[in-house]
Amino acid sequence: MSAPLLETHALCKRFGGLLATDSVSLSVRRGECHALIGPNGAGKTTLIGQLSGSLRPDAGVVRFDGRDVTCLGAHQRAMLGFARSFQITSILNDFSVLDNVGVALQAVSGSSFAFWRPVAAETALSTEATAILDKVGLAGLASRRARDLSHGEHRQLEIALALATRPQLMLLDEPMAGMGPDESERMVRLITELKGRYTILLVEHDMDAVFRLADRISVLVAGRVIATGTVDEIRANDAVKCAYLGEEEVD
Amino acid sequence: MRLLRYAVLAAVCLLALAFPQLATWADQEFYISVASRVLIWGLFATSLNLLVGMGGMVSMGHAAFFGIGAYVVGITAVEAPQWSGALLVLPLAVLVTGALALVIGAISLRTRGVYFIMITLAFAQMLFYVFISLKGYGGDDGMQLLARSPLGSLKMADDTVFYYLVLALLALCLLGLARLRDSRFGRVLAGIKDNEARMESLGYATFRFKLTAFVIAGGMGGLAGALMANQNGYLSPNMLYWDQSGTALVMVILGGLGSLWGGLAGAAAFLLLEEVLAAFTPHWQIILGLVLLGVVFFAPRGLAGLFARKPR
């Protein structure tokens, strides 16, 4: 058992009367693919927001590699090795696909307070950006405007942006959301390739995908983690069946 | 299209370089100082375009830097005339307004959208009222300059000489902005305008980038103000008033948001319209309003956008 890369202790977040995150203690081990599942409104995206630093928890601690990062903002955590893909596609719409990845690479390679030298002349950036696009299957679309891509391609670009920041930990918020079966299959294969090389926290509704990809699963219901375990343990867990899986069988 | 673009650019540059000779030849020397005014307004609008067009920060208080730049010239002439040479006073105006932008930006960039518009407007109006009440520096009567800031052995009083000084400074600023736009910094600024939350999650401390752009724009606006004081031989709190910010914003929209030449094209079009239309009717701004509507609906990338390269 390797040490946890990401740990939370008694994390709480309240929106008015709603306790969106209720004393969540979570531990993601280095190198594992940890899935976070739960019914709609369970607080998964709110939790991801607190992990990535875009939301400040009301109470509790977030530790990354043993270090307390609770008070660090999103850009500071990104520099430590956090990368996030968004549930609702968040890319630079007016940039070309290549420049999207280029600007992400730029964040982790040298200062961006450079005012004179054309960034287009930095071949190292564009070479690496092309390699990343190749990895996620967008190589042919490098010069297209990001806005003009299809939904599935947007999701692939999200992953490319996350990869470009040379992360240790990838927070993937529903990467298959809104995808057709073919696109989903391609995404599962892409994440399978990333497994092992990166520590992944995966939020996903597609149970087939979760059971294929995850090493361990945590189940979030109404802001609380009701169970954590391997795929088989979660499948056999009565509380989970009742709160989450059972609900799907009824559908 | 590319060829047309270069042709237009070359024609504009030639016209700008030869303008004083053309005006003298046509016995219309008066238009040399009109052209200087166009260039100075162009510089001011260009500096605002860096904020609004490239960085997505809609400021309604840009006149603060225009006016303070002018007051640096006026106050130096009174308090420290030995420093009033152009080589000292123009950099001083840039430094003072840049520092002012650092303070105003550090506070107002913590807000967004309408709040940002309001807080920048508030700062500029505050300065306006401060200078209205500073009787030592003319109060609301403003200050008269005895002469233009001297520069070596150049005859600055000569409108042609002054025109070329303004043209050279504008060209320098445009060159700097062209490089900035395509640099690492420029790409980050464009990214922030496009999707700030995404840039944060990629690891960019967006506040610092926006503040840097705000300081550069402030310094450039201050330079424009210092030149305008020299051009007119006069400065007053009206240069700090919010309608100056509004005029610059109209110029930027008219000329082309985010386009390198947008500020200059907008200033030229605006002042030309004013010159021509005001001869027909005192209500010329009604027609200006219609033109502005037309631009917003039919050429959202402005006049410069008709020729400029496609945005990336």
Coordinates of C-alpha atoms in Angstrom, one line a residue:
Chain A
M1 CA 0.0 0.0 0.0
S2 CA 1.5 3.3 -1.0
A3 CA 1.1 6.5 0.9
P4 CA -1.9 8.8 0.0
L5 CA -1.1 11.6 -2.5
L6 CA -4.3 13.4 -1.7
E7 CA -6.1 13.3 1.6
T8 CA -9.0 15.2 3.1
H9 CA -9.9 15.3 6.7
A10 CA -13.5 16.2 7.9
L11 CA -14.1 18.6 5.0
C12 CA -17.3 20.6 5.2
K13 CA -19.0 23.1 2.9
R14 CA -22.3 24.6 3.4
F15 CA -24.4 26.6 0.9
G16 CA -27.1 28.3 3.0
G17 CA -29.2 25.5 4.5
L18 CA -27.6 22.8 2.4
L19 CA -24.7 20.9 3.7
A20 CA -23.1 20.0 0.4
T21 CA -20.0 18.5 1.8
D22 CA -20.5 16.8 5.2
S23 CA -17.4 15.9 7.0
V24 CA -15.7 14.1 4.1
S25 CA -12.5 12.2 4.7
L26 CA -11.1 10.8 1.6
S27 CA -7.7 9.3 0.8
V28 CA -6.4 8.9 -2.8
R29 CA -3.3 6.7 -3.0
R30 CA -0.4 7.6 -5.2
G31 CA -0.8 5.9 -8.6
E32 CA -4.3 4.7 -8.2
C33 CA -7.4 5.5 -10.1
H34 CA -10.0 6.4 -7.5
A35 CA -13.5 6.8 -8.6
L36 CA -16.0 9.1 -6.9
I37 CA -19.6 8.1 -7.5
G38 CA -22.9 9.1 -6.2
P39 CA -26.4 10.1 -7.2
N40 CA -27.1 13.6 -8.7
G41 CA -26.8 16.3 -6.2
A42 CA -24.6 14.3 -3.9
G43 CA -22.0 17.1 -3.9
K44 CA -19.4 15.5 -6.2
T45 CA -18.6 18.7 -8.2
T46 CA -18.6 20.8 -5.0
L47 CA -16.0 18.3 -3.5
I48 CA -13.9 18.5 -6.7
G49 CA -14.0 22.3 -6.4
Q50 CA -12.6 22.2 -2.9
L51 CA -9.9 19.7 -3.9
S52 CA -8.8 21.8 -6.9
G53 CA -8.9 25.0 -4.9
S54 CA -11.6 26.9 -6.7
L55 CA -13.9 26.6 -3.6
R56 CA -12.8 27.2 -0.1
P57 CA -14.1 24.7 2.5
D58 CA -15.8 26.0 5.6
A59 CA -13.9 23.5 7.8
G60 CA -11.5 20.6 7.4
V61 CA -8.1 20.0 5.8
V62 CA -6.9 19.1 2.3
R63 CA -3.4 17.6 2.2
F64 CA -1.4 17.0 -0.9
D65 CA 1.7 14.8 -0.6
G66 CA 1.6 15.4 3.2
R67 CA 1.4 19.2 2.8
D68 CA -1.6 21.2 4.0
V69 CA -2.9 23.0 0.9
T70 CA -6.3 24.0 2.3
C71 CA -5.6 27.7 2.0
L72 CA -4.0 27.6 -1.5
G73 CA -5.9 28.9 -4.5
A74 CA -6.5 27.0 -7.7
H75 CA -3.5 28.4 -9.5
Q76 CA -1.2 27.6 -6.6
R77 CA -2.4 24.0 -6.5
A78 CA -2.1 23.7 -10.2
M79 CA 1.6 24.6 -9.8
L80 CA 2.0 21.8 -7.2
G81 CA 0.7 19.2 -9.7
F82 CA -3.1 19.4 -9.6
A83 CA -4.9 19.3 -13.0
R84 CA -8.6 19.5 -13.4
S85 CA -11.0 18.7 -16.2
F86 CA -14.4 20.4 -15.9
Q87 CA -17.8 18.7 -16.0
I88 CA -19.0 21.5 -18.2
T89 CA -16.4 22.0 -20.9
S90 CA -14.0 24.8 -20.0
I91 CA -11.5 25.6 -22.8
L92 CA -10.2 28.7 -24.5
N93 CA -12.9 29.0 -27.2
D94 CA -11.2 31.6 -29.4
F95 CA -7.8 29.9 -29.4
S96 CA -6.7 27.2 -31.8
V97 CA -6.6 23.7 -30.5
L98 CA -2.8 23.8 -30.6
D99 CA -2.7 27.2 -28.7
N100 CA -5.0 25.8 -26.0
V101 CA -2.4 23.2 -25.2
G102 CA 0.4 25.6 -25.8
V103 CA -0.8 28.1 -23.2
A104 CA -1.3 25.2 -20.8
L105 CA 2.3 24.1 -21.4
Q106 CA 3.5 27.6 -21.0
A107 CA 2.2 27.7 -17.4
V108 CA 4.7 25.0 -16.4
S109 CA 7.7 25.9 -18.5
G110 CA 9.3 29.2 -17.7
S111 CA 7.9 32.6 -16.8
S112 CA 5.0 34.0 -18.8
F113 CA 6.1 37.6 -17.9
A114 CA 7.9 37.8 -21.3
F115 CA 6.7 40.7 -23.4
W116 CA 8.9 40.8 -26.5
R117 CA 9.7 37.4 -28.0
P118 CA 6.9 35.9 -30.1
V119 CA 5.6 32.8 -28.4
A120 CA 5.0 31.2 -31.8
A121 CA 8.8 31.0 -32.3
E122 CA 9.1 28.7 -29.3
T123 CA 9.3 25.4 -31.1
A124 CA 9.7 23.4 -27.9
L125 CA 6.2 24.5 -26.9
S126 CA 4.5 23.6 -30.2
T127 CA 6.4 20.3 -30.5
E128 CA 5.3 19.2 -27.1
A129 CA 1.7 20.5 -27.7
T130 CA 1.5 18.4 -30.9
A131 CA 2.7 15.3 -29.0
I132 CA 0.0 15.8 -26.4
L133 CA -2.7 16.3 -29.0
D134 CA -1.5 13.1 -30.6
K135 CA -1.9 11.3 -27.3
V136 CA -5.5 12.3 -26.9
G137 CA -6.4 11.8 -30.5
L138 CA -6.7 15.4 -31.7
A139 CA -3.6 15.6 -33.8
G140 CA -5.5 16.3 -37.0
L141 CA -7.4 19.2 -35.5
A142 CA -4.5 21.3 -34.2
S143 CA -5.2 24.4 -36.2
R144 CA -9.0 24.4 -35.8
R145 CA -10.6 27.0 -33.6
A146 CA -11.5 25.2 -30.3
R147 CA -15.0 26.6 -30.5
D148 CA -15.7 24.7 -33.7
L149 CA -14.9 21.2 -32.3
S150 CA -17.6 18.6 -31.5
H151 CA -18.6 17.8 -28.0
G152 CA -16.6 14.7 -27.8
E153 CA -13.5 16.5 -29.1
H154 CA -14.0 19.2 -26.5
R155 CA -13.8 16.5 -23.8
Q156 CA -10.6 15.2 -25.3
L157 CA -9.2 18.7 -25.4
E158 CA -10.1 19.0 -21.7
I159 CA -7.9 16.0 -21.0
A160 CA -5.1 17.4 -23.2
L161 CA -5.1 20.6 -21.1
A162 CA -4.9 18.7 -17.9
L163 CA -2.1 16.6 -19.3
A164 CA -0.1 19.6 -20.5
T165 CA 0.3 21.0 -17.0
R166 CA 2.5 17.9 -16.2
P167 CA 0.3 16.9 -13.2
Q168 CA 0.7 14.4 -10.5
L169 CA -3.0 14.3 -9.8
M170 CA -5.8 14.5 -12.3
L171 CA -9.2 15.5 -11.1
L172 CA -11.5 14.4 -13.9
D173 CA -15.1 15.6 -13.4
E174 CA -17.4 13.5 -15.6
P175 CA -15.1 13.2 -18.6
M176 CA -17.7 11.1 -20.4
A177 CA -20.6 13.4 -19.8
G178 CA -22.9 13.7 -22.8
M179 CA -20.9 11.4 -25.0
G180 CA -22.1 8.8 -27.3
P181 CA -21.1 5.1 -26.9
D182 CA -18.2 5.3 -29.4
E183 CA -16.8 8.5 -27.9
S184 CA -17.2 7.0 -24.4
E185 CA -15.3 3.9 -25.4
R186 CA -12.5 6.1 -26.8
M187 CA -12.3 8.1 -23.5
V188 CA -12.2 4.9 -21.4
R189 CA -9.3 3.7 -23.5
L190 CA -7.5 7.1 -23.1
I191 CA -8.0 7.1 -19.3
T192 CA -6.8 3.4 -19.2
E193 CA -3.5 4.6 -20.9
L194 CA -3.2 7.4 -18.3
K195 CA -3.7 5.0 -15.4
G196 CA -0.6 4.2 -13.4
R197 CA 1.3 7.1 -14.8
Y198 CA -0.9 9.6 -13.0
T199 CA -3.0 9.5 -9.9
I200 CA -6.5 10.0 -11.0
L201 CA -9.7 11.0 -9.1
L202 CA -12.5 10.2 -11.5
V203 CA -16.1 11.5 -11.0
E204 CA -18.3 9.6 -13.4
H205 CA -21.9 8.5 -13.8
D206 CA -21.2 5.7 -16.3
M207 CA -21.0 2.7 -14.0
D208 CA -19.5 0.4 -16.7
A209 CA -16.7 2.8 -17.2
V210 CA -16.2 3.2 -13.4
F211 CA -16.0 -0.5 -12.8
R212 CA -13.6 -1.0 -15.7
L213 CA -11.3 1.9 -14.7
A214 CA -11.3 2.3 -10.9
D215 CA -8.9 0.6 -8.5
R216 CA -11.0 1.9 -5.6
I217 CA -14.3 3.6 -5.4
S218 CA -15.8 6.1 -2.9
V219 CA -19.5 6.6 -2.7
L220 CA -20.9 10.0 -1.9
V221 CA -24.5 10.4 -0.9
A222 CA -26.0 13.7 0.3
G223 CA -22.5 15.1 1.0
R224 CA -21.2 12.1 3.0
V225 CA -18.9 9.3 2.0
I226 CA -20.9 6.2 2.9
A227 CA -18.4 3.7 1.7
T228 CA -14.9 3.3 0.2
G229 CA -13.4 0.1 -1.2
T230 CA -12.4 -2.0 -4.2
V231 CA -14.9 -2.5 -7.0
D232 CA -16.0 -5.9 -5.6
E233 CA -16.4 -4.5 -2.1
I234 CA -18.5 -1.6 -3.4
R235 CA -20.6 -4.0 -5.5
A236 CA -21.2 -6.1 -2.4
N237 CA -21.9 -3.3 0.0
D238 CA -25.5 -3.2 1.1
A239 CA -25.6 0.5 2.1
V240 CA -24.4 1.4 -1.4
K241 CA -26.9 -0.9 -3.1
C242 CA -29.6 0.7 -1.1
A243 CA -28.5 4.3 -1.5
Y244 CA -27.2 4.3 -5.0
L245 CA -27.1 1.2 -7.1
G246 CA -30.5 0.0 -6.0
E247 CA -31.9 3.3 -7.2
E248 CA -30.6 2.6 -10.7
E249 CA -32.1 -0.9 -10.7
V250 CA -35.5 0.6 -10.0
D251 CA -35.2 3.0 -12.9
Chain B
M1 CA -6.6 40.0 -48.6
R2 CA -3.1 39.8 -47.2
L3 CA -1.9 42.1 -50.1
L4 CA -4.7 44.6 -49.5
R5 CA -3.8 44.7 -45.8
Y6 CA -0.2 45.5 -46.5
A7 CA -1.3 48.1 -49.1
V8 CA -3.6 49.8 -46.6
L9 CA -0.9 49.7 -43.9
A10 CA 1.8 51.2 -46.3
A11 CA -0.6 53.9 -47.4
V12 CA -1.5 54.9 -43.8
C13 CA 2.2 55.0 -42.8
L14 CA 3.1 57.1 -45.9
L15 CA 0.3 59.5 -45.3
A16 CA 1.3 59.8 -41.6
L17 CA 4.9 60.5 -42.6
A18 CA 4.2 63.0 -45.3
F19 CA 1.2 64.7 -43.7
P20 CA 2.9 67.9 -42.6
Q21 CA 4.4 68.4 -46.1
L22 CA 1.0 67.7 -47.7
A23 CA -0.7 70.2 -45.4
T24 CA 1.9 72.9 -45.9
W25 CA 1.8 72.3 -49.7
A26 CA -2.0 72.7 -49.6
D27 CA -1.6 75.8 -47.4
Q28 CA -3.6 74.2 -44.6
E29 CA -0.9 74.2 -41.8
F30 CA -3.8 74.3 -39.3
Y31 CA -4.4 70.6 -40.0
I32 CA -1.0 69.6 -38.7
S33 CA -2.0 70.3 -35.1
V34 CA -5.4 68.6 -35.8
A35 CA -3.4 65.5 -37.0
S36 CA -1.3 65.7 -33.8
R37 CA -4.5 65.6 -31.8
V38 CA -5.7 62.6 -33.8
L39 CA -2.5 60.7 -33.0
I40 CA -2.6 61.6 -29.3
W41 CA -6.2 60.5 -29.0
G42 CA -5.1 57.4 -31.0
L43 CA -2.4 56.7 -28.4
F44 CA -4.9 57.2 -25.5
A45 CA -7.5 54.9 -27.2
T46 CA -4.8 52.3 -28.0
S47 CA -3.8 52.2 -24.3
L48 CA -7.5 51.6 -23.4
N49 CA -7.7 49.0 -26.1
L50 CA -5.0 47.0 -24.3
L51 CA -7.2 46.8 -21.3
V52 CA -10.6 46.4 -22.9
G53 CA -9.8 44.6 -26.2
M54 CA -6.9 42.5 -25.2
G55 CA -7.5 41.9 -21.5
G56 CA -11.3 42.0 -21.3
M57 CA -11.2 44.7 -18.5
V58 CA -13.8 47.3 -19.3
S59 CA -12.5 50.4 -17.5
M60 CA -14.6 53.6 -17.3
G61 CA -11.8 55.5 -15.5
H62 CA -9.1 55.6 -18.0
A63 CA -9.2 59.4 -18.0
A64 CA -7.5 59.3 -14.6
F65 CA -4.2 58.5 -16.3
F66 CA -4.8 60.9 -19.2
G67 CA -5.4 63.8 -16.8
I68 CA -2.7 62.9 -14.3
G69 CA -0.2 62.6 -17.2
A70 CA -1.1 66.1 -18.2
Y71 CA -0.9 67.4 -14.6
V72 CA 2.6 65.9 -14.3
V73 CA 3.6 68.3 -17.1
G74 CA 1.8 71.3 -15.7
I75 CA 2.9 70.8 -12.1
T76 CA 6.5 70.1 -13.1
A77 CA 6.6 73.4 -15.2
V78 CA 5.5 75.3 -12.0
E79 CA 7.3 73.5 -9.2
A80 CA 10.5 72.2 -10.9
P81 CA 11.0 74.0 -14.2
Q82 CA 14.6 72.6 -14.4
W83 CA 13.0 69.2 -14.9
S84 CA 10.5 70.2 -17.5
G85 CA 12.6 68.9 -20.5
A86 CA 10.6 66.4 -22.5
L87 CA 13.3 63.7 -21.8
L88 CA 12.5 64.0 -18.1
V89 CA 8.9 65.0 -17.9
L90 CA 7.5 62.5 -20.4
P91 CA 9.1 59.5 -18.6
L92 CA 8.1 61.0 -15.3
A93 CA 4.5 61.2 -16.5
V94 CA 4.7 57.5 -17.5
L95 CA 6.2 56.5 -14.1
V96 CA 3.6 58.5 -12.1
T97 CA 0.6 57.2 -14.0
G98 CA 2.0 53.7 -14.0
A99 CA 2.4 53.9 -10.2
L100 CA -1.1 55.3 -9.9
A101 CA -2.4 52.4 -12.1
L102 CA -0.7 50.0 -9.8
V103 CA -2.7 51.4 -6.8
I104 CA -6.0 51.7 -8.6
G105 CA -5.6 48.4 -10.4
A106 CA -4.6 46.5 -7.2
I107 CA -7.9 47.6 -5.6
S108 CA -10.3 47.5 -8.6
L109 CA -9.1 44.3 -10.2
R110 CA -10.4 42.5 -7.2
T111 CA -13.8 43.1 -8.7
R112 CA -15.3 42.1 -12.0
G113 CA -17.8 43.2 -14.6
V114 CA -20.1 46.1 -13.7
Y115 CA -18.3 46.5 -10.3
F116 CA -15.0 46.9 -12.1
I117 CA -16.5 49.6 -14.3
M118 CA -18.0 51.4 -11.3
I119 CA -14.9 51.3 -9.2
T120 CA -12.6 52.6 -11.9
L121 CA -15.1 55.3 -12.7
A122 CA -15.2 56.2 -9.0
F123 CA -11.4 56.6 -8.8
A124 CA -11.2 58.8 -11.8
Q125 CA -14.1 61.0 -10.6
M126 CA -12.4 61.3 -7.2
L127 CA -9.3 62.6 -8.9
F128 CA -11.4 65.0 -10.9
Y129 CA -12.8 66.6 -7.8
V130 CA -9.4 66.6 -6.1
F131 CA -8.0 68.7 -8.9
I132 CA -11.1 71.0 -9.1
S133 CA -10.4 71.9 -5.5
L134 CA -6.6 72.3 -5.9
K135 CA -6.6 76.1 -6.3
G136 CA -2.8 76.1 -6.3
Y137 CA -2.9 74.4 -9.6
G138 CA -5.6 76.4 -11.2
G139 CA -8.6 74.6 -9.7
D140 CA -11.3 74.2 -12.3
D141 CA -9.7 76.9 -14.5
G142 CA -6.8 74.5 -15.2
M143 CA -3.2 75.5 -16.0
Q144 CA -1.8 77.3 -18.9
L145 CA 1.7 76.1 -20.1
L146 CA 4.2 78.8 -21.1
A147 CA 5.8 76.6 -23.6
R148 CA 6.0 73.0 -24.8
S149 CA 8.5 70.7 -22.9
P150 CA 11.8 71.4 -24.6
L151 CA 13.7 68.6 -26.2
G152 CA 17.4 69.3 -27.1
S153 CA 17.7 71.8 -29.9
L154 CA 14.4 70.9 -31.5
K155 CA 11.9 73.8 -32.1
M156 CA 9.0 72.2 -30.1
A157 CA 6.8 75.2 -30.7
D158 CA 6.8 74.3 -34.4
D159 CA 3.7 72.1 -34.9
T160 CA 5.5 70.0 -37.5
V161 CA 8.3 69.1 -35.1
F162 CA 5.9 68.3 -32.4
Y163 CA 3.8 66.2 -34.8
Y164 CA 6.8 64.0 -35.6
L165 CA 7.6 63.6 -31.9
V166 CA 4.1 62.4 -31.3
L167 CA 4.2 60.1 -34.4
A168 CA 7.5 58.6 -33.2
L169 CA 6.1 57.9 -29.7
L170 CA 2.9 56.4 -31.1
A171 CA 4.9 54.2 -33.5
L172 CA 7.0 53.0 -30.6
C173 CA 4.0 52.1 -28.5
L174 CA 2.3 50.3 -31.4
L175 CA 5.4 48.3 -32.0
G176 CA 5.6 47.4 -28.3
L177 CA 2.0 46.4 -28.3
A178 CA 2.4 44.3 -31.4
R179 CA 5.2 42.4 -29.8
L180 CA 3.3 42.1 -26.5
R181 CA 0.3 40.7 -28.3
D182 CA 2.2 37.8 -29.8
S183 CA 4.4 37.2 -26.7
R184 CA 3.9 34.7 -23.9
F185 CA 2.3 37.5 -21.8
G186 CA 0.0 38.5 -24.6
R187 CA -1.2 34.9 -25.0
V188 CA -1.9 34.6 -21.3
L189 CA -3.8 37.9 -21.4
A190 CA -5.9 36.7 -24.3
G191 CA -6.5 33.4 -22.4
I192 CA -7.7 35.4 -19.4
K193 CA -10.1 37.3 -21.5
D194 CA -11.4 34.1 -23.0
N195 CA -11.8 32.0 -19.9
E196 CA -10.3 33.2 -16.6
A197 CA -11.4 30.3 -14.5
R198 CA -9.6 27.9 -16.9
M199 CA -6.4 29.9 -16.8
E200 CA -6.5 29.8 -13.0
S201 CA -6.8 26.1 -13.0
L202 CA -3.9 25.8 -15.5
G203 CA -1.8 27.5 -12.8
Y204 CA -1.8 31.2 -13.8
A205 CA -2.1 33.8 -11.1
T206 CA -4.5 35.8 -13.3
F207 CA -4.6 38.8 -11.0
R208 CA -0.9 39.5 -11.6
F209 CA -1.2 39.4 -15.3
K210 CA -4.2 41.7 -15.3
L211 CA -2.5 44.1 -13.0
T212 CA 0.6 44.2 -15.2
A213 CA -1.6 45.0 -18.2
F214 CA -3.4 47.7 -16.2
V215 CA -0.1 49.3 -15.3
I216 CA 1.2 49.3 -18.9
A217 CA -2.1 50.8 -20.1
G218 CA -2.1 53.4 -17.3
G219 CA 1.5 54.5 -18.2
M220 CA 0.6 54.7 -21.9
G221 CA -2.5 56.7 -21.1
G222 CA -0.4 59.0 -19.0
L223 CA 2.0 59.5 -21.9
A224 CA -1.0 60.5 -24.1
G225 CA -2.1 63.0 -21.4
A226 CA 1.3 64.5 -21.1
L227 CA 1.5 64.9 -24.9
M228 CA -2.1 66.4 -25.0
A229 CA -1.1 69.0 -22.4
N230 CA 1.9 69.9 -24.6
Q231 CA -0.2 70.0 -27.8
N232 CA -2.8 72.3 -26.3
G233 CA -0.5 74.4 -24.1
Y234 CA -3.3 74.0 -21.5
L235 CA -4.7 71.4 -19.2
S236 CA -7.7 71.2 -16.8
P237 CA -9.6 68.8 -14.6
N238 CA -11.8 68.2 -17.6
M239 CA -9.1 65.8 -18.8
L240 CA -9.9 63.6 -15.8
Y241 CA -13.7 63.8 -16.3
W242 CA -15.6 60.6 -17.1
D243 CA -16.7 61.7 -20.6
Q244 CA -13.0 61.5 -21.7
S245 CA -13.0 57.8 -20.6
G246 CA -16.3 57.4 -22.5
T247 CA -14.9 59.1 -25.7
A248 CA -11.9 56.8 -25.6
L249 CA -14.2 53.7 -25.2
V250 CA -16.3 54.9 -28.2
M251 CA -13.1 55.2 -30.2
V252 CA -12.0 51.7 -29.3
I253 CA -15.4 50.2 -30.3
L254 CA -15.5 52.2 -33.5
G255 CA -12.0 51.3 -34.4
G256 CA -11.9 47.7 -33.3
L257 CA -11.8 46.0 -29.9
G258 CA -8.6 44.1 -29.4
S259 CA -7.1 45.0 -32.7
L260 CA -3.7 46.6 -32.8
W261 CA -4.8 49.5 -35.0
G262 CA -8.3 49.8 -33.4
G263 CA -7.5 52.7 -31.1
L264 CA -5.9 54.8 -33.9
A265 CA -8.5 54.0 -36.5
G266 CA -11.2 54.8 -34.0
A267 CA -9.7 58.1 -32.9
A268 CA -9.2 59.1 -36.6
A269 CA -12.8 58.2 -37.5
F270 CA -14.3 59.8 -34.4
L271 CA -12.4 63.2 -34.8
L272 CA -13.0 63.2 -38.5
L273 CA -16.7 62.7 -38.0
E274 CA -16.8 65.4 -35.4
E275 CA -14.9 67.8 -37.7
V276 CA -17.2 67.1 -40.7
L277 CA -20.5 66.7 -39.0
A278 CA -20.1 69.6 -36.6
A279 CA -20.0 71.9 -39.6
F280 CA -23.5 70.9 -40.5
T281 CA -25.2 70.5 -37.2
P282 CA -24.5 71.1 -33.5
H283 CA -26.3 67.8 -32.9
W284 CA -23.6 65.8 -34.6
Q285 CA -23.5 63.3 -31.8
I286 CA -26.9 61.9 -33.0
I287 CA -25.3 60.9 -36.2
L288 CA -22.2 59.5 -34.3
G289 CA -24.6 57.4 -32.3
L290 CA -26.1 56.0 -35.5
V291 CA -22.7 55.2 -36.9
L292 CA -21.7 53.5 -33.6
L293 CA -24.9 51.4 -33.8
G294 CA -24.0 50.4 -37.4
V295 CA -20.5 49.4 -36.4
V296 CA -21.7 47.3 -33.4
F297 CA -24.3 45.4 -35.5
F298 CA -22.6 45.1 -38.9
A299 CA -18.8 45.3 -38.2
P300 CA -18.4 44.1 -34.6
R301 CA -14.6 44.0 -35.1
G302 CA -14.6 47.7 -35.9
L303 CA -13.0 49.6 -38.7
A304 CA -9.6 48.1 -38.3
G305 CA -11.3 44.7 -38.3
L306 CA -12.3 45.2 -41.9
F307 CA -8.6 44.9 -42.8
A308 CA -7.0 43.1 -39.9
R309 CA -6.0 39.5 -39.8
K310 CA -8.4 37.0 -38.4
P311 CA -8.2 36.6 -34.6
R312 CA -6.6 33.3 -33.7

